[in-house]
Coordinates of C-alpha atoms in Angstrom, one line a residue:
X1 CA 1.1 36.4 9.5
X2 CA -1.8 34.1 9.6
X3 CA -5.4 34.9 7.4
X4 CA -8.4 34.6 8.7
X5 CA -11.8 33.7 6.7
X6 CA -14.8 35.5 8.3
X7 CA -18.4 35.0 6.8
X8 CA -20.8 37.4 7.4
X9 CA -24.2 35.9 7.1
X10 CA -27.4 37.9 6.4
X11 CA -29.0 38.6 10.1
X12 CA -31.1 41.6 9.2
X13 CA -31.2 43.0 5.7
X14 CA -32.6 46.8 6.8
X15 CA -29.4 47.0 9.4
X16 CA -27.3 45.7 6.7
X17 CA -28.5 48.3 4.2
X18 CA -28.4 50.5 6.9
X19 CA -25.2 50.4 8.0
X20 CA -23.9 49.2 4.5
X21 CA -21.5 52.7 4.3
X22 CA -19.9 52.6 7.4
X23 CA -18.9 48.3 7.4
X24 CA -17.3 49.5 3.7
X25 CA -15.7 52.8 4.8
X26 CA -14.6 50.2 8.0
X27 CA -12.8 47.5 5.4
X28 CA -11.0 50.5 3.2
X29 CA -9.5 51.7 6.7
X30 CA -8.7 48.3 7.6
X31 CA -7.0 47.2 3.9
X32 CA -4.8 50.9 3.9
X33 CA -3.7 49.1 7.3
X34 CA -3.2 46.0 5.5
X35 CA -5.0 43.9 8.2
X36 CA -7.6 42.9 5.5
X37 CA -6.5 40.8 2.4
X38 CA -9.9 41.0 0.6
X39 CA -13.4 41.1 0.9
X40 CA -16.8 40.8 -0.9
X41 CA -20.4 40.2 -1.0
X42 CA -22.0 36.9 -1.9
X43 CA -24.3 37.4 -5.3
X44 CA -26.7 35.5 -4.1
X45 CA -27.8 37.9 -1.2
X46 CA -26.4 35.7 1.6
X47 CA -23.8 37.9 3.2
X48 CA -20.2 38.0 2.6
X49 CA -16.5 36.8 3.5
X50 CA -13.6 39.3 5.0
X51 CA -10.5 37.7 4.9
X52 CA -8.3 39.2 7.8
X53 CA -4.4 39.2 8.4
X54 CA -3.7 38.8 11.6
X55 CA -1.4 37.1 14.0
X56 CA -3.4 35.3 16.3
X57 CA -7.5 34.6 16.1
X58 CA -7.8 36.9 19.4
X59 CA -6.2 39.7 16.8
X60 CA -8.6 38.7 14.2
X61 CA -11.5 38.8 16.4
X62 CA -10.5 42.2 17.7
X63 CA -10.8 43.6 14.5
X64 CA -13.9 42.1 13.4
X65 CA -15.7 43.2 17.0
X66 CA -15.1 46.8 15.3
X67 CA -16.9 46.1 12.1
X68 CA -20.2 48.3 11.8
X69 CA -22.0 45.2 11.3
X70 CA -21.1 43.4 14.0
X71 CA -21.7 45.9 16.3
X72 CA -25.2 47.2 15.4
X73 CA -26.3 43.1 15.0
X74 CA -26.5 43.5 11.1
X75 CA -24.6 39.8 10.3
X76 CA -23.7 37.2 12.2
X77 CA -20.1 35.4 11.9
X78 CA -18.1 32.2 11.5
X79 CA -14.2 32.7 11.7
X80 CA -11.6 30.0 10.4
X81 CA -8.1 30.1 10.1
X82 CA -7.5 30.0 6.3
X83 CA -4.3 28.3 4.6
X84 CA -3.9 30.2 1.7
X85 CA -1.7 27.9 -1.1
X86 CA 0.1 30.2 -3.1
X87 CA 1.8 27.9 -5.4
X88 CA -1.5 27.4 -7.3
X89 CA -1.3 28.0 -11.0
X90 CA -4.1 28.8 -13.2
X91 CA -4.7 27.7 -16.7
X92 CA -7.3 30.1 -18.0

């Protein structure tokens, strides 16, 4: 399983609040399927980043042609393959 980082910068705010519902009722489907590993929205009002699991890019892609904001031109996108360490330790 590879992860994919996806940002999703602003395009048009009115189709992003728009469509808002549907792009968030799109990621709950696609974490119960566990072929998203997190998402979230930039504070600043620039968009956000959708982290995908998928096996190939072309998977990846697939699934992120089906978002509601890709489709009705609410965001644009930038994909990257994304090496997740996991041996990281925190001192908090």
């Amino acid at each position: 399983m590879n992860y994919y980082a996806v940002f999703l910068p602003m395009k048009d705010e009115e189709k992003s609040k728009e469509f808002r519902p549907q792009h968030l009722a799109f990621l709950k489907q696609m974490k119960q399927k566990k072929k998203v590993f997190m998402n979230g929205r930039f504070t600043d009002g620039a968009g956000g980043l959708v982290i995908y699991a998928a096996d190939s890019l072309d998977e990846a892609m697939s699934y992120l042609k089906e978002d509601p904001y890709i489709i009705n031109g609410a965001r644009d996108f930038e994909i990257h393959e994304w090496a997740m360490e996991t041996d990281v330790e925190f001192d908090f």
